[in-house]
mmCIF file of C-alpha atoms and ligand atoms in Angstrom:
data_model
loop_
_atom_site.group_PDB
_atom_site.id
_atom_site.type_symbol
_atom_site.label_atom_id
_atom_site.label_comp_id
_atom_site.label_asym_id
_atom_site.label_seq_id
_atom_site.Cartn_x
_atom_site.Cartn_y
_atom_site.Cartn_z
ATOM 1 C CA MET A 296 192.314 146.642 117.523
ATOM 2 C CA ALA A 297 188.850 148.099 117.900
ATOM 3 C CA ALA A 298 186.994 149.171 114.813
ATOM 4 C CA PRO A 299 186.276 152.849 114.369
ATOM 5 C CA GLY A 300 182.961 153.761 115.874
ATOM 6 C CA GLU A 301 183.129 151.345 118.792
ATOM 7 C CA PRO A 302 182.989 154.082 121.422
ATOM 8 C CA GLU A 303 179.692 154.999 119.741
ATOM 9 C CA LEU A 304 178.549 151.410 120.047
ATOM 10 C CA ILE A 305 179.308 151.471 123.770
ATOM 11 C CA ARG A 306 177.311 154.678 124.101
ATOM 12 C CA THR A 307 174.351 153.096 122.316
ATOM 13 C CA GLN A 308 174.409 150.062 124.577
ATOM 14 C CA LEU A 309 174.812 152.169 127.669
ATOM 15 C CA ASP A 310 171.850 154.347 126.656
ATOM 16 C CA GLU A 311 169.780 151.266 125.993
ATOM 17 C CA ILE A 312 170.605 149.690 129.385
ATOM 18 C CA HIS A 313 170.052 152.993 131.199
ATOM 19 C CA GLU A 314 166.653 153.358 129.554
ATOM 20 C CA ARG A 315 165.700 149.791 130.404
ATOM 21 C CA PHE A 316 166.455 150.317 134.125
ATOM 22 C CA ARG A 317 164.998 153.791 134.461
ATOM 23 C CA THR A 318 161.878 152.610 136.228
ATOM 24 C CA TYR A 319 163.341 149.520 137.839
ATOM 25 C CA GLY A 320 162.485 148.879 141.496
ATOM 26 C CA THR A 321 161.481 152.452 142.315
ATOM 27 C CA GLU A 322 158.818 151.243 144.711
ATOM 28 C CA GLU A 323 161.529 149.960 147.152
ATOM 29 C CA VAL A 324 162.859 153.415 148.027
ATOM 30 C CA VAL A 325 164.345 153.644 151.530
ATOM 31 C CA SER A 326 166.086 156.677 152.925
ATOM 32 C CA TYR A 327 168.291 157.300 155.959
ATOM 33 C CA TYR A 328 168.751 161.063 156.010
ATOM 34 C CA PRO A 329 166.406 164.014 155.513
ATOM 35 C CA PRO A 330 168.301 165.235 152.407
ATOM 36 C CA GLU A 331 167.984 161.805 150.857
ATOM 37 C CA ALA A 332 164.279 161.678 151.606
ATOM 38 C CA GLU A 333 164.049 164.903 149.637
ATOM 39 C CA ALA A 334 166.115 163.540 146.754
ATOM 40 C CA ASP A 335 164.289 163.068 143.479
ATOM 41 C CA GLY A 336 163.820 159.303 143.105
ATOM 42 C CA ALA A 337 163.647 159.677 139.335
ATOM 43 C CA LEU A 338 167.258 160.824 139.056
ATOM 44 C CA PHE A 339 169.361 158.183 137.424
ATOM 45 C CA GLY A 340 172.789 158.596 135.881
ATOM 46 C CA VAL A 341 175.697 156.380 134.949
ATOM 47 C CA ALA A 342 179.077 157.471 133.652
ATOM 48 C CA GLY A 343 182.141 155.449 132.727
ATOM 49 C CA THR A 344 185.697 156.736 132.269
ATOM 50 C CA ASN A 345 188.492 154.496 131.073
ATOM 51 C CA VAL A 346 192.163 154.795 131.913
ATOM 52 C CA ARG A 347 192.826 156.592 128.634
ATOM 53 C CA GLY A 348 190.365 159.303 129.586
ATOM 54 C CA MET A 349 187.485 158.303 127.262
ATOM 55 C CA GLN A 350 184.159 158.950 128.908
ATOM 56 C CA TRP A 351 180.601 157.710 128.408
ATOM 57 C CA GLN A 352 177.521 159.129 130.087
ATOM 58 C CA ALA A 353 173.846 158.197 130.209
ATOM 59 C CA GLY A 354 171.113 159.996 132.108
ATOM 60 C CA ASP A 355 171.631 162.444 134.960
ATOM 61 C CA CYS A 356 175.419 162.700 135.063
ATOM 62 C CA SER A 357 175.747 166.337 136.035
ATOM 63 C CA VAL A 358 173.453 166.375 139.086
ATOM 64 C CA PRO A 359 175.472 166.888 142.302
ATOM 65 C CA PHE A 360 174.961 164.527 145.230
ATOM 66 C CA PRO A 361 176.847 163.926 148.500
ATOM 67 C CA LEU A 362 179.351 161.097 148.409
ATOM 68 C CA HIS A 363 178.330 159.687 151.783
ATOM 69 C CA SER A 364 179.933 156.297 152.291
ATOM 70 C CA VAL A 365 181.640 156.348 148.898
ATOM 71 C CA SER A 366 183.951 158.874 150.580
ATOM 72 C CA LYS A 367 185.251 156.064 152.788
ATOM 73 C CA VAL A 368 187.291 154.716 149.894
ATOM 74 C CA PHE A 369 189.198 157.928 149.319
ATOM 75 C CA THR A 370 189.679 158.870 152.968
ATOM 76 C CA TYR A 371 191.063 155.404 153.592
ATOM 77 C CA GLY A 372 193.561 156.101 150.822
ATOM 78 C CA LEU A 373 194.672 159.243 152.608
ATOM 79 C CA ALA A 374 194.928 157.405 155.942
ATOM 80 C CA LEU A 375 197.179 154.846 154.234
ATOM 81 C CA GLU A 376 199.274 157.597 152.713
ATOM 82 C CA ASP A 377 199.619 159.459 156.002
ATOM 83 C CA ASN A 378 200.358 156.471 158.199
ATOM 84 C CA GLY A 379 201.599 153.650 155.953
ATOM 85 C CA ALA A 380 199.890 150.298 155.451
ATOM 86 C CA ALA A 381 201.183 148.590 158.603
ATOM 87 C CA ALA A 382 200.251 151.348 161.065
ATOM 88 C CA THR A 383 196.852 151.764 159.392
ATOM 89 C CA LEU A 384 196.174 148.027 159.660
ATOM 90 C CA ARG A 385 196.884 148.144 163.378
ATOM 91 C CA ARG A 386 193.993 150.588 163.737
ATOM 92 C CA VAL A 387 191.478 149.285 161.168
ATOM 93 C CA GLY A 388 191.210 145.798 159.671
ATOM 94 C CA VAL A 389 190.437 144.526 156.185
ATOM 95 C CA GLU A 390 187.917 141.830 157.110
ATOM 96 C CA PRO A 391 184.291 141.930 155.933
ATOM 97 C CA SER A 392 182.034 142.204 158.946
ATOM 98 C CA GLY A 393 178.883 140.795 157.341
ATOM 99 C CA ASP A 394 177.027 143.441 159.346
ATOM 100 C CA PRO A 395 175.201 146.582 158.242
ATOM 101 C CA PHE A 396 177.188 149.766 157.580
ATOM 102 C CA ASN A 397 176.314 151.374 160.924
ATOM 103 C CA SER A 398 176.784 148.266 163.046
ATOM 104 C CA ILE A 399 178.259 148.607 166.516
ATOM 105 C CA THR A 400 180.530 145.577 166.349
ATOM 106 C CA PHE A 401 184.299 145.327 166.410
ATOM 107 C CA ASP A 402 187.031 142.838 165.736
ATOM 108 C CA GLU A 403 187.634 141.950 169.394
ATOM 109 C CA VAL A 404 190.634 139.771 168.628
ATOM 110 C CA HIS A 405 192.610 142.535 166.931
ATOM 111 C CA HIS A 406 191.001 145.315 168.861
ATOM 112 C CA ARG A 407 189.928 147.422 165.859
ATOM 113 C CA PRO A 408 186.927 147.962 163.593
ATOM 114 C CA TYR A 409 186.569 145.257 160.975
ATOM 115 C CA ASN A 410 187.234 147.388 157.916
ATOM 116 C CA PRO A 411 187.280 151.006 156.667
ATOM 117 C CA MET A 412 184.166 150.647 154.481
ATOM 118 C CA ILE A 413 181.734 150.551 157.411
ATOM 119 C CA ASN A 414 181.148 153.545 159.663
ATOM 120 C CA ALA A 415 183.249 152.359 162.612
ATOM 121 C CA GLY A 416 186.309 151.823 160.420
ATOM 122 C CA ALA A 417 185.727 154.988 158.435
ATOM 123 C CA LEU A 418 185.605 157.017 161.651
ATOM 124 C CA VAL A 419 188.987 155.567 162.610
ATOM 125 C CA ALA A 420 190.306 156.355 159.116
ATOM 126 C CA ALA A 421 189.132 159.938 159.573
ATOM 127 C CA ASP A 422 190.984 159.994 162.908
ATOM 128 C CA LEU A 423 194.093 158.796 161.053
ATOM 129 C CA VAL A 424 194.118 161.638 158.520
ATOM 130 C CA ALA A 425 196.938 164.044 159.355
ATOM 131 C CA GLY A 426 196.151 167.637 160.258
ATOM 132 C CA ARG A 427 196.275 170.015 163.206
ATOM 133 C CA ASP A 428 192.501 170.456 163.367
ATOM 134 C CA VAL A 429 189.284 169.610 161.542
ATOM 135 C CA ASP A 430 189.788 172.388 159.003
ATOM 136 C CA GLU A 431 193.214 171.208 158.023
ATOM 137 C CA LYS A 432 192.097 167.587 157.819
ATOM 138 C CA VAL A 433 189.079 168.475 155.696
ATOM 139 C CA ASP A 434 191.213 170.684 153.457
ATOM 140 C CA ARG A 435 193.591 167.807 152.865
ATOM 141 C CA ILE A 436 190.702 165.436 152.182
ATOM 142 C CA LEU A 437 189.163 167.912 149.745
ATOM 143 C CA GLU A 438 192.435 168.456 147.971
ATOM 144 C CA ARG A 439 192.810 164.719 147.448
ATOM 145 C CA TYR A 440 189.240 164.201 146.281
ATOM 146 C CA ARG A 441 189.640 167.047 143.766
ATOM 147 C CA SER A 442 192.703 165.335 142.480
ATOM 148 C CA TYR A 443 190.890 161.990 142.108
ATOM 149 C CA ALA A 444 188.067 163.714 140.228
ATOM 150 C CA GLY A 445 190.195 166.198 138.298
ATOM 151 C CA ASN A 446 187.681 168.773 139.460
ATOM 152 C CA PRO A 447 188.997 171.732 141.496
ATOM 153 C CA ASP A 448 185.442 172.815 142.321
ATOM 154 C CA LEU A 449 184.513 169.912 144.595
ATOM 155 C CA ALA A 450 183.356 171.250 147.948
ATOM 156 C CA VAL A 451 181.651 170.273 151.187
ATOM 157 C CA ASP A 452 177.910 171.011 151.031
ATOM 158 C CA GLN A 453 177.480 172.831 154.337
ATOM 159 C CA ARG A 454 173.713 172.329 154.427
ATOM 160 C CA ILE A 455 174.084 168.582 154.138
ATOM 161 C CA LEU A 456 176.886 168.607 156.697
ATOM 162 C CA ARG A 457 174.677 170.480 159.185
ATOM 163 C CA GLN A 458 171.815 168.090 158.568
ATOM 164 C CA GLN A 459 174.086 165.128 159.143
ATOM 165 C CA LEU A 460 175.556 166.612 162.321
ATOM 166 C CA ARG A 461 171.993 166.924 163.653
ATOM 167 C CA SER A 462 171.032 163.285 162.961
ATOM 168 C CA ASN A 463 174.248 161.705 164.045
ATOM 169 C CA ASP A 464 173.678 159.940 167.360
ATOM 170 C CA ARG A 465 174.805 156.594 166.075
ATOM 171 C CA ASN A 466 178.162 157.781 164.777
ATOM 172 C CA LEU A 467 178.729 159.654 168.020
ATOM 173 C CA GLY A 468 177.793 156.557 169.985
ATOM 174 C CA LEU A 469 180.202 154.462 167.903
ATOM 175 C CA CYS A 470 183.001 156.931 168.595
ATOM 176 C CA TYR A 471 182.394 157.005 172.327
ATOM 177 C CA ILE A 472 182.470 153.215 172.475
ATOM 178 C CA MET A 473 185.605 153.102 170.355
ATOM 179 C CA ARG A 474 187.307 155.698 172.497
ATOM 180 C CA SER A 475 186.428 153.739 175.634
ATOM 181 C CA LEU A 476 188.055 150.722 173.995
ATOM 182 C CA GLY A 477 191.115 152.724 172.973
ATOM 183 C CA MET A 478 190.396 152.433 169.243
ATOM 184 C CA ILE A 479 190.053 156.205 168.780
ATOM 185 C CA THR A 480 192.450 158.680 170.269
ATOM 186 C CA GLY A 481 191.329 162.039 168.904
ATOM 187 C CA ASP A 482 188.621 164.446 169.980
ATOM 188 C CA ILE A 483 185.283 162.791 169.147
ATOM 189 C CA GLU A 484 183.542 165.893 167.804
ATOM 190 C CA GLU A 485 186.520 166.457 165.494
ATOM 191 C CA VAL A 486 186.587 162.885 164.268
ATOM 192 C CA VAL A 487 182.875 162.924 163.500
ATOM 193 C CA GLU A 488 183.013 166.314 161.817
ATOM 194 C CA THR A 489 185.957 165.235 159.650
ATOM 195 C CA TYR A 490 184.148 162.036 158.653
ATOM 196 C CA LEU A 491 180.810 163.762 157.962
ATOM 197 C CA SER A 492 182.494 166.553 156.000
ATOM 198 C CA ALA A 493 183.943 163.920 153.683
ATOM 199 C CA CYS A 494 180.465 162.358 153.413
ATOM 200 C CA SER A 495 179.073 165.800 152.477
ATOM 201 C CA ILE A 496 181.434 166.475 149.584
ATOM 202 C CA THR A 497 179.282 166.638 146.473
ATOM 203 C CA VAL A 498 180.171 165.153 143.108
ATOM 204 C CA THR A 499 178.365 164.146 139.924
ATOM 205 C CA ALA A 500 178.210 160.684 138.407
ATOM 206 C CA ALA A 501 180.736 161.947 135.838
ATOM 207 C CA ASP A 502 183.109 163.058 138.624
ATOM 208 C CA LEU A 503 182.647 159.725 140.375
ATOM 209 C CA SER A 504 183.547 157.785 137.240
ATOM 210 C CA VAL A 505 186.805 159.733 137.026
ATOM 211 C CA MET A 506 187.527 159.060 140.713
ATOM 212 C CA GLY A 507 187.042 155.352 140.013
ATOM 213 C CA ALA A 508 189.139 155.552 136.855
ATOM 214 C CA THR A 509 191.951 157.131 138.881
ATOM 215 C CA LEU A 510 192.046 154.050 141.087
ATOM 216 C CA ALA A 511 191.787 151.797 138.044
ATOM 217 C CA ASN A 512 194.772 153.714 136.628
ATOM 218 C CA GLY A 513 197.061 152.986 139.577
ATOM 219 C CA GLY A 514 196.244 156.231 141.402
ATOM 220 C CA THR A 515 196.909 158.694 138.588
ATOM 221 C CA ASN A 516 193.989 160.682 137.208
ATOM 222 C CA PRO A 517 193.649 159.693 133.527
ATOM 223 C CA LEU A 518 192.325 163.141 132.544
ATOM 224 C CA THR A 519 194.854 165.364 134.311
ATOM 225 C CA GLY A 520 197.819 163.058 134.721
ATOM 226 C CA HIS A 521 198.038 164.057 138.387
ATOM 227 C CA ARG A 522 198.637 161.490 141.090
ATOM 228 C CA ALA A 523 195.860 161.303 143.708
ATOM 229 C CA VAL A 524 197.259 158.477 145.860
ATOM 230 C CA PRO A 525 200.607 156.650 145.956
ATOM 231 C CA ARG A 526 200.551 153.619 143.708
ATOM 232 C CA GLU A 527 201.593 151.320 146.543
ATOM 233 C CA HIS A 528 198.252 151.832 148.315
ATOM 234 C CA VAL A 529 195.926 151.287 145.362
ATOM 235 C CA ARG A 530 195.888 147.514 145.678
ATOM 236 C CA ASP A 531 194.875 147.692 149.341
ATOM 237 C CA ILE A 532 192.122 150.222 148.662
ATOM 238 C CA VAL A 533 190.606 148.288 145.777
ATOM 239 C CA SER A 534 190.872 144.927 147.591
ATOM 240 C CA VAL A 535 188.905 146.209 150.560
ATOM 241 C CA MET A 536 186.295 147.608 148.157
ATOM 242 C CA MET A 537 185.926 144.139 146.687
ATOM 243 C CA THR A 538 185.461 142.396 150.037
ATOM 244 C CA CYS A 539 183.664 145.072 152.051
ATOM 245 C CA GLY A 540 182.413 147.856 149.767
ATOM 246 C CA MET A 541 178.794 146.777 149.550
ATOM 247 C CA TYR A 542 178.405 146.155 153.308
ATOM 248 C CA ASP A 543 176.435 143.031 154.160
ATOM 249 C CA ALA A 544 175.613 142.502 150.470
ATOM 250 C CA ALA A 545 179.299 142.352 149.486
ATOM 251 C CA GLY A 546 179.225 138.593 148.891
ATOM 252 C CA GLN A 547 176.175 138.737 146.672
ATOM 253 C CA TRP A 548 177.670 141.651 144.767
ATOM 254 C CA ALA A 549 180.967 139.823 144.294
ATOM 255 C CA THR A 550 179.055 136.853 142.891
ATOM 256 C CA ASP A 551 176.626 138.757 140.681
ATOM 257 C CA VAL A 552 178.604 141.787 139.556
ATOM 258 C CA GLY A 553 182.208 140.904 140.363
ATOM 259 C CA ILE A 554 183.715 144.405 140.284
ATOM 260 C CA PRO A 555 185.329 146.223 143.238
ATOM 261 C CA ALA A 556 182.823 148.869 144.297
ATOM 262 C CA LYS A 557 181.574 151.089 147.079
ATOM 263 C CA SER A 558 178.090 152.432 147.712
ATOM 264 C CA GLY A 559 176.692 155.322 149.706
ATOM 265 C CA VAL A 560 173.278 156.202 151.117
ATOM 266 C CA SER A 561 172.676 158.965 148.620
ATOM 267 C CA GLY A 562 172.253 156.145 146.093
ATOM 268 C CA ASP A 563 175.721 156.409 144.622
ATOM 269 C CA ILE A 564 178.081 153.620 143.621
ATOM 270 C CA VAL A 565 181.661 153.806 142.394
ATOM 271 C CA CYS A 566 183.072 150.793 140.544
ATOM 272 C CA VAL A 567 186.730 150.201 139.759
ATOM 273 C CA LEU A 568 187.867 147.730 137.123
ATOM 274 C CA PRO A 569 191.613 147.776 137.685
ATOM 275 C CA ARG A 570 193.664 148.696 134.612
ATOM 276 C CA TYR A 571 190.528 149.447 132.575
ATOM 277 C CA PHE A 572 188.042 151.954 133.898
ATOM 278 C CA GLY A 573 185.829 153.333 136.636
ATOM 279 C CA PHE A 574 182.158 154.086 136.631
ATOM 280 C CA GLY A 575 179.946 156.186 138.775
ATOM 281 C CA VAL A 576 176.249 155.573 139.279
ATOM 282 C CA TYR A 577 173.696 157.808 140.948
ATOM 283 C CA SER A 578 170.169 156.684 141.679
ATOM 284 C CA PRO A 579 168.387 157.504 144.965
ATOM 285 C CA GLY A 580 166.282 154.730 146.455
ATOM 286 C CA LEU A 581 167.981 152.141 148.626
ATOM 287 C CA ASP A 582 167.546 148.491 149.429
ATOM 288 C CA VAL A 583 167.712 147.084 152.964
ATOM 289 C CA HIS A 584 171.519 147.055 152.837
ATOM 290 C CA GLY A 585 171.679 150.755 152.039
ATOM 291 C CA ASN A 586 172.679 150.151 148.405
ATOM 292 C CA SER A 587 170.990 151.857 145.457
ATOM 293 C CA VAL A 588 168.243 149.586 144.114
ATOM 294 C CA ARG A 589 168.557 150.654 140.488
ATOM 295 C CA GLY A 590 172.309 151.135 140.799
ATOM 296 C CA VAL A 591 172.878 147.540 141.829
ATOM 297 C CA ALA A 592 170.582 146.217 139.102
ATOM 298 C CA LEU A 593 172.251 148.390 136.486
ATOM 299 C CA CYS A 594 175.749 147.304 137.516
ATOM 300 C CA ARG A 595 174.725 143.685 137.347
ATOM 301 C CA GLU A 596 173.533 144.268 133.806
ATOM 302 C CA LEU A 597 176.650 146.240 132.788
ATOM 303 C CA SER A 598 178.828 143.479 134.137
ATOM 304 C CA ALA A 599 176.997 140.855 132.133
ATOM 305 C CA THR A 600 176.675 142.866 128.946
ATOM 306 C CA PHE A 601 180.243 144.028 128.782
ATOM 307 C CA GLY A 602 181.811 140.918 130.349
ATOM 308 C CA LEU A 603 183.281 142.766 133.341
ATOM 309 C CA HIS A 604 183.097 140.200 136.153
ATOM 310 C CA VAL A 605 186.722 139.906 137.255
ATOM 311 C CA PHE A 606 186.372 136.237 138.223
ATOM 312 C CA ALA A 607 184.282 135.046 135.299
ATOM 313 C CA ASP A 608 185.574 132.505 132.860
ATOM 314 C CA PRO A 609 185.505 134.327 129.510
ATOM 315 C CA GLU A 610 183.778 131.296 128.035
ATOM 316 C CA ASP A 611 180.984 131.377 130.605
ATOM 317 C CA ALA A 612 177.771 131.994 128.684
ATOM 318 C CA ARG A 613 176.434 134.446 131.302
ATOM 319 C CA PHE A 614 179.546 136.539 131.194
ATOM 320 C CA GLY A 615 180.572 135.912 127.641
ATOM 321 C CA ARG A 616 182.998 137.937 125.628
ATOM 322 C CA PRO A 617 182.124 141.599 125.833
ATOM 323 C CA SER A 618 179.906 142.508 122.949
ATOM 324 C CA VAL A 619 181.944 145.689 122.678
ATOM 325 C CA PRO A 620 185.262 146.399 124.350
ATOM 326 C CA LEU A 621 185.343 148.856 127.197
ATOM 327 C CA SER A 622 188.997 148.332 127.927
ATOM 328 C CA PRO A 623 191.873 150.402 126.606
ATOM 329 C CA ARG A 624 193.703 147.223 125.712
ATOM 330 C CA ASP A 625 191.006 146.510 123.142
ATOM 331 C CA ALA A 626 189.697 149.930 122.303
ATOM 332 C CA THR A 627 192.494 151.877 120.723
ATOM 333 C CA THR A 628 190.524 154.307 118.648
ATOM 334 C CA GLY A 629 189.121 156.598 121.318
ATOM 335 C CA THR A 630 190.062 160.211 121.394
ATOM 336 C CA GLY A 631 189.155 160.756 125.040
HETATM 337 N N1 LIG B 53 176.960 159.814 156.166
HETATM 338 C C1 LIG B 53 176.430 158.497 156.412
HETATM 339 C C2 LIG B 53 176.700 158.028 157.826
HETATM 340 O O1 LIG B 53 177.729 158.259 158.347
HETATM 341 C C3 LIG B 53 177.022 157.568 155.428
HETATM 342 C C4 LIG B 53 176.424 156.227 155.528
HETATM 343 C C5 LIG B 53 176.406 155.496 154.220
HETATM 344 O O2 LIG B 53 176.494 156.088 153.137
HETATM 345 N N2 LIG B 53 176.167 154.207 154.294
HETATM 346 O O3 LIG B 53 175.912 157.417 158.489
#
């Protein structure tokens, strides 16, 4: 059983790590979209929520940012829910591509995009979401995302959506190629608008940590008790995060950090430690893979400090016993 005060100890360590990484790697800033180029590179927040609803925050955790590719995780969940695992797998695979997020490559053998965490696969997942038209699809996506976050105010940022629709040739190109190959059946403008609307939903690092915690908690939001995704799909979602969530840096991430995660080009990362907690990181400034520079460094440090690497031997000196427990199994004193 955890000693009283341990949640405070976690907060202290989190603050200390956050402070240490505040100025890390800021010279490497890369941006892909006008709104991101405008984003304040000094913003830096990390929040963690465990499956009992306890939450920790450090830095800028109430600043809204667009989910971008982090949305792929949750839209994939809805595609699985709407179509079932087998029919979804026929349309989009679960194999890491080893290519960048916007790569124009496909699994030729199975005649589908490699996985739903890169743009090609996410566009197919958007096509798979049920709904009569874009509005209905986006409404259903929003409703689910709100449920993951326990935040009824989540919304599509229309300005960001318009900006994305204007600088979107590559996603359109991907869709046209996929339609010519029979991988997409719907109207291309609708598919792209559905996908980019999901990318333009804004959250905070605190929201994102709850969304991650919902997956860690088997699909039920630990704050509200509401189910966001059927339990049977959670394993598939989190597995594909582990193998494909960090694009062509997924292998390095699995080795260094060892937590299922997904990044987006706004500089956000969601991490899911099944049965324990989720965390959300926001820090603009990307590396060549499109992953947040400070976010990746911070997660590596959190993993080491708190012993979170899912494949690490607990006796391994680098990933030793957590100095303080972050898991509900150990920490029984939190009040949430
Ligand atoms: N909205 C972006 C796109 O579709 C998302 C890309 C990303 O976050 N990697 O290109």
